[in-house]
Coordinates of C-alpha atoms and ligand atoms in Angstrom, one line a residue:
M92 CA 9.0 100.1 40.4
A93 CA 9.1 98.7 36.9
R94 CA 12.4 98.2 35.2
K95 CA 13.1 97.7 31.7
I96 CA 14.8 94.5 30.8
N97 CA 17.3 95.4 28.0
N98 CA 17.6 93.2 25.1
T99 CA 15.1 90.8 26.6
K100 CA 12.2 89.1 24.7
V101 CA 10.1 87.2 26.8
S102 CA 6.5 85.7 25.9
A103 CA 3.7 87.5 28.0
P104 CA 3.1 85.2 31.1
E105 CA 6.7 84.7 31.4
K106 CA 7.4 88.5 30.9
V107 CA 5.1 89.4 33.9
E108 CA 6.6 86.8 36.3
A109 CA 10.1 88.1 35.2
A110 CA 9.2 91.7 35.7
K111 CA 7.8 90.8 39.2
K112 CA 11.0 89.2 40.0
C113 CA 12.7 91.9 38.7
D114 CA 11.0 94.5 40.7
K115 CA 11.9 92.4 43.6
A116 CA 15.5 92.5 42.8
V117 CA 15.3 96.3 42.4
D118 CA 13.7 96.7 45.6
A119 CA 16.5 94.5 47.2
E120 CA 18.8 97.0 45.6
I121 CA 17.2 99.9 47.1
K122 CA 17.1 98.5 50.6
P123 CA 20.3 96.7 50.8
D124 CA 20.5 93.9 53.3
R125 CA 23.5 92.2 54.4
Q126 CA 22.4 88.9 53.1
L127 CA 25.2 87.3 50.8
K128 CA 23.9 86.6 47.4
L129 CA 26.2 84.3 45.8
L130 CA 26.3 83.4 42.2
F131 CA 28.8 80.8 41.0
V132 CA 29.7 80.4 37.4
A133 CA 31.6 77.8 35.6
S134 CA 31.6 75.5 32.7
E135 CA 31.0 72.2 34.5
C136 CA 29.4 71.1 37.6
Q137 CA 28.7 67.7 39.3
P138 CA 26.3 65.8 39.1
F139 CA 25.1 67.4 35.9
V140 CA 28.3 67.5 33.7
A141 CA 32.0 67.0 34.9
T142 CA 35.1 66.3 33.0
G143 CA 37.5 66.7 36.1
G144 CA 38.1 68.7 39.2
L145 CA 36.4 71.9 38.6
G146 CA 33.2 69.8 38.3
D147 CA 33.8 68.4 41.5
V148 CA 34.3 71.5 43.1
M149 CA 31.4 73.3 41.8
G150 CA 29.3 70.2 42.9
S151 CA 30.2 70.6 46.5
L152 CA 31.4 74.2 47.3
P153 CA 28.3 75.9 46.7
H154 CA 26.0 73.6 48.8
T155 CA 28.5 73.4 51.5
I156 CA 28.4 77.4 51.6
K157 CA 24.7 77.0 52.0
K158 CA 25.0 74.3 54.7
V159 CA 27.2 76.4 56.9
C160 CA 25.5 79.6 56.3
D161 CA 21.7 79.1 55.9
N162 CA 20.8 82.6 55.3
C163 CA 23.2 82.8 52.3
D164 CA 21.2 83.0 48.8
V165 CA 23.6 80.5 46.7
R166 CA 23.1 80.1 43.0
V167 CA 25.2 78.4 40.2
M168 CA 25.1 78.9 36.4
L169 CA 26.1 76.3 33.7
P170 CA 25.5 76.0 30.1
L171 CA 22.7 73.6 29.1
Y172 CA 24.9 71.1 27.3
G173 CA 23.6 68.6 25.2
D174 CA 24.8 65.6 27.1
I175 CA 23.0 66.6 30.4
K176 CA 21.1 63.7 31.4
Q177 CA 17.2 63.5 30.9
E178 CA 16.7 62.8 34.4
Y179 CA 17.9 66.2 35.4
R180 CA 16.2 67.9 32.3
E181 CA 12.9 66.6 33.7
Q182 CA 13.5 68.5 36.9
M183 CA 14.1 71.9 35.4
T184 CA 11.6 74.8 34.8
F185 CA 11.8 77.2 32.0
L186 CA 12.0 80.8 33.2
G187 CA 12.0 82.6 29.9
Y188 CA 14.7 83.9 27.6
T189 CA 16.7 86.9 26.5
N190 CA 18.8 87.8 23.4
V191 CA 22.5 88.0 23.9
E192 CA 24.6 90.3 21.8
L193 CA 28.1 89.3 21.0
A194 CA 29.7 91.4 18.7
W195 CA 27.5 91.6 15.5
R196 CA 25.8 88.3 16.6
N197 CA 22.3 88.4 18.3
Q198 CA 22.0 84.8 20.0
Y199 CA 18.9 83.2 21.8
C200 CA 19.4 82.5 25.5
G201 CA 16.9 80.2 27.4
V202 CA 17.1 80.0 31.1
F203 CA 16.2 76.8 32.9
E204 CA 16.1 76.5 36.5
L205 CA 16.5 73.5 39.1
V206 CA 16.8 73.7 42.8
K207 CA 18.6 71.1 44.8
D208 CA 20.0 71.0 48.3
G209 CA 19.0 74.6 48.9
V210 CA 21.2 75.8 45.9
T211 CA 19.3 77.0 42.8
Y212 CA 21.0 76.0 39.3
Y213 CA 20.5 78.0 36.2
F214 CA 21.1 76.3 32.8
L215 CA 21.7 78.7 29.9
D216 CA 20.3 77.3 26.7
N217 CA 21.6 77.8 23.3
E218 CA 21.9 74.7 20.9
Y219 CA 24.2 76.1 18.5
Y220 CA 26.8 76.7 21.1
F221 CA 25.9 73.7 23.6
K222 CA 24.2 70.9 22.1
R223 CA 27.3 69.1 20.9
E224 CA 29.0 66.1 22.1
G225 CA 31.3 66.7 25.3
Q226 CA 32.3 70.2 26.5
Y227 CA 35.6 71.2 25.2
G228 CA 38.0 71.1 22.0
Y229 CA 35.7 72.8 19.6
F230 CA 37.3 75.5 17.1
D231 CA 34.9 78.1 18.5
D232 CA 35.4 77.3 22.3
G233 CA 36.6 81.0 22.7
E234 CA 33.1 82.2 21.0
R235 CA 31.2 79.7 23.1
Y236 CA 32.7 80.4 26.5
A237 CA 32.4 84.4 25.4
F238 CA 28.6 83.9 24.6
F239 CA 28.1 82.0 27.9
S240 CA 30.0 84.6 30.0
K241 CA 28.1 87.6 28.5
A242 CA 24.8 85.5 28.7
I243 CA 25.4 85.1 32.4
L244 CA 25.3 89.0 33.1
S245 CA 22.6 89.4 30.4
V246 CA 20.0 87.0 32.1
L247 CA 20.3 88.4 35.7
P248 CA 17.5 91.0 35.2
L249 CA 15.5 88.4 33.5
I250 CA 15.6 86.0 36.7
G251 CA 15.5 89.2 39.1
F252 CA 18.7 88.6 40.7
I253 CA 21.5 90.8 41.7
P254 CA 24.1 88.7 43.2
T255 CA 26.4 90.5 45.7
I256 CA 29.4 88.3 44.3
I257 CA 29.8 86.4 41.2
H258 CA 32.4 83.8 41.7
A259 CA 33.7 82.7 38.3
N260 CA 36.3 79.8 37.6
D261 CA 38.8 79.2 35.2
W262 CA 39.1 80.7 31.7
Q263 CA 35.8 79.7 30.3
T264 CA 33.9 82.2 32.7
A265 CA 37.3 84.8 33.1
L266 CA 35.3 87.2 30.6
V267 CA 32.6 87.6 33.5
P268 CA 34.7 89.8 35.5
V269 CA 36.0 91.5 32.3
Y270 CA 32.5 92.2 30.8
L271 CA 31.5 93.5 34.2
K272 CA 34.1 96.1 34.1
T273 CA 34.0 97.1 30.4
I274 CA 30.5 96.6 29.0
F275 CA 27.9 96.2 32.0
H276 CA 27.8 99.9 33.1
D277 CA 24.2 99.9 33.9
E278 CA 23.3 100.9 37.5
Y279 CA 21.9 97.2 37.8
Y280 CA 25.2 95.8 37.9
R281 CA 27.2 98.3 39.9
N282 CA 27.5 96.7 43.3
I283 CA 28.4 93.2 41.9
R284 CA 31.8 92.3 43.0
T285 CA 33.9 89.3 41.6
V286 CA 36.0 86.4 42.8
F287 CA 38.1 84.5 40.0
T288 CA 39.7 81.2 40.9
I289 CA 42.3 79.6 38.9
H290 CA 41.8 75.9 39.2
N291 CA 44.7 75.5 36.3
I292 CA 46.9 77.9 35.2
A293 CA 48.0 75.7 32.2
Y294 CA 44.7 76.6 30.6
Q295 CA 44.2 80.3 30.0
G296 CA 42.1 80.7 27.0
K297 CA 44.6 82.4 24.6
Y298 CA 43.3 83.6 21.1
D299 CA 44.5 85.6 18.2
P300 CA 44.6 89.4 19.0
A301 CA 42.4 90.1 15.9
I302 CA 39.4 88.6 17.2
L303 CA 39.1 91.2 20.2
G304 CA 36.2 92.9 18.6
D305 CA 34.7 90.5 16.2
V306 CA 34.3 87.6 18.7
F307 CA 34.6 89.0 22.2
G308 CA 33.0 92.0 21.2
L309 CA 35.3 94.4 22.9
G310 CA 36.5 97.6 21.7
E311 CA 40.1 98.7 21.4
Q312 CA 40.0 100.6 24.6
S313 CA 39.8 97.2 26.3
R314 CA 42.8 95.8 24.2
S315 CA 45.2 96.3 27.1
I316 CA 43.1 94.4 29.6
L317 CA 43.0 91.3 27.6
C318 CA 46.2 91.2 25.7
Y319 CA 49.3 89.4 27.1
D320 CA 52.4 88.8 25.2
G321 CA 50.9 90.0 22.1
I322 CA 47.9 87.7 22.1
I323 CA 44.3 87.5 23.8
N324 CA 44.6 86.0 27.2
L325 CA 41.3 85.6 29.0
M326 CA 42.6 84.2 32.2
K327 CA 44.8 87.5 32.3
G328 CA 41.8 89.8 32.0
A329 CA 40.1 88.1 34.8
I330 CA 43.1 88.4 36.9
V331 CA 43.2 92.1 36.3
C332 CA 39.6 92.7 36.5
C333 CA 38.4 90.8 39.5
D334 CA 38.2 91.8 43.2
V335 CA 39.6 88.7 44.7
L336 CA 41.8 86.3 42.7
S337 CA 42.2 82.8 44.3
T338 CA 43.4 79.5 43.6
V339 CA 42.9 76.2 44.9
S340 CA 45.7 75.7 47.6
P341 CA 48.3 77.9 49.5
T342 CA 51.2 76.4 47.8
Y343 CA 49.8 76.6 44.3
A344 CA 49.2 80.4 45.2
E345 CA 53.0 80.9 45.9
E346 CA 54.0 78.6 42.8
I347 CA 52.5 80.5 40.1
K348 CA 54.4 83.6 40.9
T349 CA 57.2 81.7 39.6
P350 CA 58.1 80.8 35.9
E351 CA 58.2 77.1 36.6
Y352 CA 54.6 77.1 37.3
S353 CA 52.8 80.1 35.9
Y354 CA 52.7 79.1 32.2
G355 CA 54.0 82.5 31.5
L356 CA 51.6 84.6 33.9
H357 CA 54.0 85.1 36.8
Y358 CA 54.4 88.7 35.8
I359 CA 50.8 89.4 36.1
I360 CA 50.2 87.1 39.1
K361 CA 52.9 89.0 41.1
Q362 CA 51.4 92.4 40.2
N363 CA 48.0 91.3 41.5
A364 CA 49.4 89.2 44.5
Y365 CA 47.8 91.8 46.8
K366 CA 44.5 90.4 46.1
L367 CA 45.7 86.6 45.6
K368 CA 44.4 84.0 48.1
G369 CA 45.0 80.3 48.2
V370 CA 42.3 78.1 49.6
I371 CA 42.6 74.5 49.6
N372 CA 39.8 72.3 47.8
G373 CA 37.7 69.8 49.8
I374 CA 35.7 66.8 48.6
D375 CA 32.1 65.9 49.0
T376 CA 32.5 63.0 51.6
K377 CA 28.9 61.9 51.0
F378 CA 29.3 61.6 47.2
Y379 CA 32.5 59.8 47.7
D380 CA 31.7 57.4 50.5
P381 CA 32.8 53.5 50.2
S382 CA 30.1 52.9 52.9
S383 CA 27.0 53.9 50.5
D384 CA 28.8 54.2 47.1
E385 CA 26.5 52.2 44.8
S386 CA 29.4 51.8 41.9
I387 CA 31.6 49.7 43.9
F388 CA 31.4 45.8 44.5
V389 CA 31.0 45.7 48.1
K390 CA 30.2 48.6 50.6
Y391 CA 32.9 48.8 53.2
D392 CA 34.3 51.3 55.9
K393 CA 37.4 51.7 57.9
N394 CA 35.9 49.0 60.4
S395 CA 35.4 46.5 57.7
V396 CA 38.3 46.4 55.6
E397 CA 37.4 42.8 54.5
G398 CA 34.8 44.4 52.1
K399 CA 37.6 46.6 50.5
I400 CA 39.6 43.4 49.8
Q401 CA 36.5 41.9 48.2
N402 CA 36.8 45.1 46.1
K403 CA 40.1 44.2 45.2
I404 CA 39.2 40.6 44.2
Q405 CA 36.3 41.4 42.2
L406 CA 38.1 44.1 40.2
Q407 CA 41.0 41.8 39.4
Q408 CA 38.4 39.5 38.1
M409 CA 36.8 42.0 36.3
L410 CA 40.1 43.1 34.6
S411 CA 41.2 39.6 33.9
L412 CA 44.3 40.1 36.2
P413 CA 45.5 37.3 38.6
V414 CA 43.3 37.2 41.5
D415 CA 45.3 37.7 44.6
R416 CA 44.2 39.4 47.8
N417 CA 47.9 39.4 48.9
I418 CA 49.3 41.7 46.1
P419 CA 49.1 45.4 46.5
V420 CA 47.1 47.1 43.8
V421 CA 48.7 50.3 42.9
S422 CA 46.5 52.9 40.7
I423 CA 46.5 56.0 39.0
I424 CA 43.4 57.6 37.8
T425 CA 44.1 60.8 35.8
R426 CA 44.0 62.8 32.5
L427 CA 47.0 61.7 30.6
V428 CA 48.3 65.1 30.4
D429 CA 52.1 66.5 31.2
H430 CA 51.7 68.2 34.5
K431 CA 50.0 65.2 36.0
G432 CA 53.7 63.5 35.8
I433 CA 52.9 60.7 33.3
D434 CA 56.4 60.9 32.0
L435 CA 57.8 60.0 35.4
I436 CA 55.4 57.2 35.4
I437 CA 56.5 56.0 32.2
Q438 CA 60.1 56.2 33.0
S439 CA 59.7 54.3 36.2
I440 CA 57.4 51.5 35.1
D441 CA 59.9 48.7 34.2
E442 CA 61.8 49.2 37.4
L443 CA 58.4 49.2 39.2
M444 CA 57.5 45.9 37.5
K445 CA 60.5 44.3 39.4
N446 CA 58.2 44.4 42.5
H447 CA 55.2 42.1 43.3
L448 CA 52.4 44.6 42.5
Q449 CA 49.7 45.1 40.2
L450 CA 49.4 48.5 38.3
I451 CA 46.1 49.9 37.1
I452 CA 46.0 53.0 35.2
L453 CA 42.6 54.7 34.0
G454 CA 42.7 57.8 31.9
K455 CA 42.5 59.3 28.8
G456 CA 44.4 62.4 27.2
D457 CA 47.5 62.9 24.9
L458 CA 47.6 60.1 22.3
R459 CA 51.5 59.3 22.7
Y460 CA 50.8 58.7 26.3
E461 CA 47.7 56.4 25.7
E462 CA 49.9 54.4 23.2
I463 CA 52.9 54.1 25.5
L464 CA 50.6 53.1 28.5
K465 CA 48.8 50.6 26.2
N466 CA 52.2 49.2 25.3
F467 CA 53.4 48.6 28.7
E468 CA 50.1 46.7 29.3
S469 CA 50.9 44.2 26.4
R470 CA 54.6 43.8 27.9
Y471 CA 53.2 43.2 31.3
P472 CA 49.8 41.6 30.7
N473 CA 49.8 39.8 34.4
K474 CA 50.7 42.8 36.0
I475 CA 49.4 46.1 34.2
R476 CA 46.0 47.5 33.2
A477 CA 46.0 50.6 31.5
I478 CA 42.3 51.6 30.4
I479 CA 42.0 54.7 28.2
A480 CA 38.8 56.2 29.4
F481 CA 37.2 58.5 31.5
N482 CA 34.7 56.8 33.4
Q483 CA 33.4 57.5 36.8
D484 CA 31.9 54.4 37.7
L485 CA 35.1 52.6 37.0
S486 CA 37.2 55.0 38.8
R487 CA 35.2 54.4 42.0
K488 CA 35.8 50.6 41.6
I489 CA 39.5 51.1 41.2
Y490 CA 39.6 53.5 44.5
A491 CA 38.0 51.2 46.4
A492 CA 40.2 48.2 45.3
S493 CA 43.6 50.0 45.5
D494 CA 46.0 49.7 48.4
I495 CA 48.4 52.5 47.0
Y496 CA 47.3 55.5 44.8
L497 CA 50.0 57.4 42.7
M498 CA 50.1 61.1 42.2
P499 CA 53.6 62.2 41.1
S500 CA 52.4 65.4 39.5
K501 CA 54.9 67.9 38.0
S502 CA 52.3 70.5 39.0
E503 CA 49.1 70.2 40.7
P504 CA 46.9 73.2 41.8
C505 CA 45.0 71.2 44.3
G506 CA 44.4 67.5 43.2
L507 CA 41.3 65.8 44.6
A508 CA 42.3 62.3 43.7
Q509 CA 44.7 62.1 46.8
M510 CA 41.6 62.8 49.0
I511 CA 39.1 60.6 47.2
A512 CA 41.8 57.7 47.4
S513 CA 42.2 58.4 51.2
R514 CA 38.5 58.2 51.6
Y515 CA 38.6 54.7 50.0
G516 CA 41.3 53.6 52.2
A517 CA 44.2 53.8 49.5
I518 CA 47.5 55.2 50.8
P519 CA 48.3 58.2 48.6
I520 CA 52.1 58.6 47.2
T521 CA 52.3 62.1 46.0
R522 CA 54.9 64.8 45.1
E523 CA 55.2 67.7 47.2
T524 CA 53.7 70.4 44.9
G525 CA 50.7 72.5 45.1
G526 CA 47.6 71.3 46.8
L527 CA 49.3 67.8 47.4
N528 CA 51.9 69.5 49.4
D529 CA 49.0 71.1 51.4
S530 CA 47.0 67.7 51.8
I531 CA 49.5 65.0 52.4
V532 CA 52.2 65.0 54.8
D533 CA 54.9 62.1 54.8
F534 CA 54.5 59.5 57.2
G535 CA 58.0 60.0 58.2
T536 CA 57.3 63.3 59.8
G537 CA 55.3 61.4 62.7
H538 CA 52.1 63.1 61.6
G539 CA 51.9 61.9 58.2
N540 CA 48.9 60.8 55.9
G541 CA 50.7 59.1 53.0
W542 CA 54.1 59.0 51.3
T543 CA 55.8 62.0 49.6
F544 CA 58.9 62.9 47.6
K545 CA 60.1 66.1 46.6
N546 CA 62.1 66.1 43.4
Y547 CA 60.7 65.4 40.1
S548 CA 63.0 62.3 39.6
A549 CA 62.1 58.8 38.8
R550 CA 64.5 57.7 41.2
D551 CA 62.8 59.3 44.3
F552 CA 59.4 58.2 43.0
I553 CA 60.5 54.6 42.5
Y554 CA 62.2 54.7 46.0
V555 CA 58.9 55.9 47.8
V556 CA 56.8 53.3 45.7
R557 CA 59.1 50.4 46.7
N558 CA 59.0 51.3 50.4
A559 CA 55.4 51.4 50.4
V560 CA 55.3 48.0 48.7
E561 CA 57.9 46.6 51.1
V562 CA 55.6 47.8 54.1
F563 CA 52.5 46.3 52.3
H564 CA 54.2 42.9 52.0
N565 CA 56.4 42.6 55.3
H566 CA 54.8 45.0 57.8
K567 CA 51.1 43.9 57.7
E568 CA 50.4 45.5 61.2
A569 CA 52.1 48.8 60.3
W570 CA 50.3 48.7 57.1
N571 CA 46.9 48.5 58.7
D572 CA 47.8 51.5 61.2
L573 CA 48.9 53.5 58.3
R574 CA 45.8 52.7 56.4
N575 CA 43.6 53.5 59.5
I576 CA 45.3 57.0 59.7
V577 CA 44.6 57.4 56.0
F578 CA 40.9 56.5 56.3
S579 CA 40.3 58.9 59.1
V580 CA 41.7 62.1 57.6
D581 CA 38.8 64.7 57.2
F582 CA 39.0 66.1 53.8
S583 CA 35.4 67.6 53.9
W584 CA 34.7 71.1 52.5
E585 CA 33.7 72.7 55.9
K586 CA 36.9 74.5 57.0
S587 CA 37.7 75.7 53.1
A588 CA 33.9 76.8 52.8
G589 CA 34.6 79.0 56.0
E590 CA 37.6 80.6 54.2
Y591 CA 35.7 81.4 51.2
L592 CA 33.0 82.9 53.4
K593 CA 35.7 85.1 54.8
I594 CA 36.7 86.5 51.3
Y595 CA 33.1 87.2 50.4
H596 CA 32.3 88.9 53.6
S597 CA 35.6 91.1 53.1
L598 CA 34.1 92.2 49.9
M599 CA 30.4 93.2 51.1
Ligands
GLC187 C1 41.9 71.5 38.1 C2 43.4 71.0 38.7 C3 43.2 70.2 39.9 C4 42.3 70.8 41.1 C5 41.0 70.9 40.3 C6 39.8 71.6 41.1 O1 41.4 70.3 37.7 O2 44.1 70.5 38.0 O3 44.7 70.3 40.8 O4 42.0 69.7 42.1 O5 41.0 71.8 39.2 O6 40.1 72.7 41.7

C-alpha cells in the first residue's frame, strides 16, 4: 500500500527508501502488534548535548528501557545543534528531508540517524534555528522549539515510524501533545498516545498571547488550550493535552499541586491530578563511575578510598588550595539560580568558614550570584574556590575529591547531583524537598544515606554542615562507615524504568 507523504520533498533514491519504510509503517498500523514503540523527544540528551539534568535523563532512560525490555522499539529525537561534536556527526546517516509549515513559514527539516546501545537517535536539522552557540536564551526560542515540535510529528512518515507513545519533556517539546490534538488529525497519527514529563515547573515557556497564530500556527479555537493567566503557556497546553502527566519524583508530584512550588500552575495541575504520576530519576551508573571515569585524577572505588584521597590532593593542587588530606572538601555543583538555594549558601558562608573545611563551588547562572560568590573567594582565598563555569570534566574531578556535597535547594524536582555525589563517595547534605526527599534519608533515622534538614533556613543548614564536619574531624571510623553506606546506595535507573514501562503499558 502506497502512502502519500504530505509536505515531504525528498530526492529520488531517498524517496524510494522513505516510501518503503512508510509502507512498513502502514503495514504495522494495519496489523497492530503489541510491541511498544517509544519515541522520546527533548531539547537535550547526553552525550550529544546537555546543559543539565534533562540531558542526563534523556541520555540514560531510553537505553535502560531498551535494556529491560528488549522487545521495545526505543527512539529519541533531538535538534541537530551546531555544537554537537564532529565525532557524533560522523556516525550519522542522512535519511532525507521534509518541509515543515509553521504558520506562514515553510522551513526545511533534514533528518539524520544514529544508532547507539540499541536506541535509534534522530537529529532534526535546520541551520537557521539550531546552528547557534549553546541551546537556549535566544529571542525566538518559542519559535525554535515550536518548529522542533511540529517537525517531530511531520517527519514521522518520512522515517516510517508510528510510535505507540511519544514521551515529551519540559516546555521545549510541550507543543508535541498540543499539535497532536489540534492539527495532526490524519489517520497516521490517530493512535499515538503521549506522556509529558515536567522536569522543572519553573520553566514553562510563556509567550505573548498575540503570537498564537503567527508563531505557533494555531487557530483561535486552540486559544483556550494554551492560554493561562492571560498569556500563552506551552507547559499548560501539554498538561491539558497529554494522556499521562508525570514528574520526576513522588514528592514533587505532590508539591506542584501547591502555590509554593507550582510557579502559578497549581490549579491546572490539580485539575489534571487524575493522570499525574511521580517517578524518581536514576543515574547512569556506568557514565558516572569512579572506577572507570577518565576525567578524574585517580580511579577508585569503595574498596580503594586512598584513590579518592589522591583526587582530593590533586584537585587542591590544581585549584591552588592548601594541600591537606585531613581537611574536608565540601562542594556544590549547580546552576546558580534561585531554586537551588544559593541565597541560603550565601547567608551561611561566613558562619561555615569558622569551621576547618574547604568549599568548592562550580556553576554559572545569575550574574549577581556569580559576583557574590567570586567575592567570597577573594575574602577567603585559602578556603573557597568559586569557579564560574559549566564544565563536566571539572565537575567529575570535584565529585571525586569531595567529602561532603551540599544541596540545600528551595525546590528540587528530582536532583541528580546528590546521586552522582554518592556514587563518588561524597556524603550528601540535602534539604527535604522534591526528589531530594525521595532519595536521601537522614542518618539519624537509622537507615539513612546522608544528612538532611527540613526548613529553608540558614540556621538549620549550618547546623547540619557543622555536624558533618565535626564527624569528619573527630569520628574517623564513623565517617568511614557512613561513607561506605553512601557508596553502596543503588541509584541506577532499572527500578524507575520499570515504573515508566508500567505507565506506557497502561496506555497501550
Ligand atoms: C531538572 C530539575 C532537576 C531534575 C532534572 C532531571 O533539571 O531541576 O531536579 O533532576 O531536571 O529530571
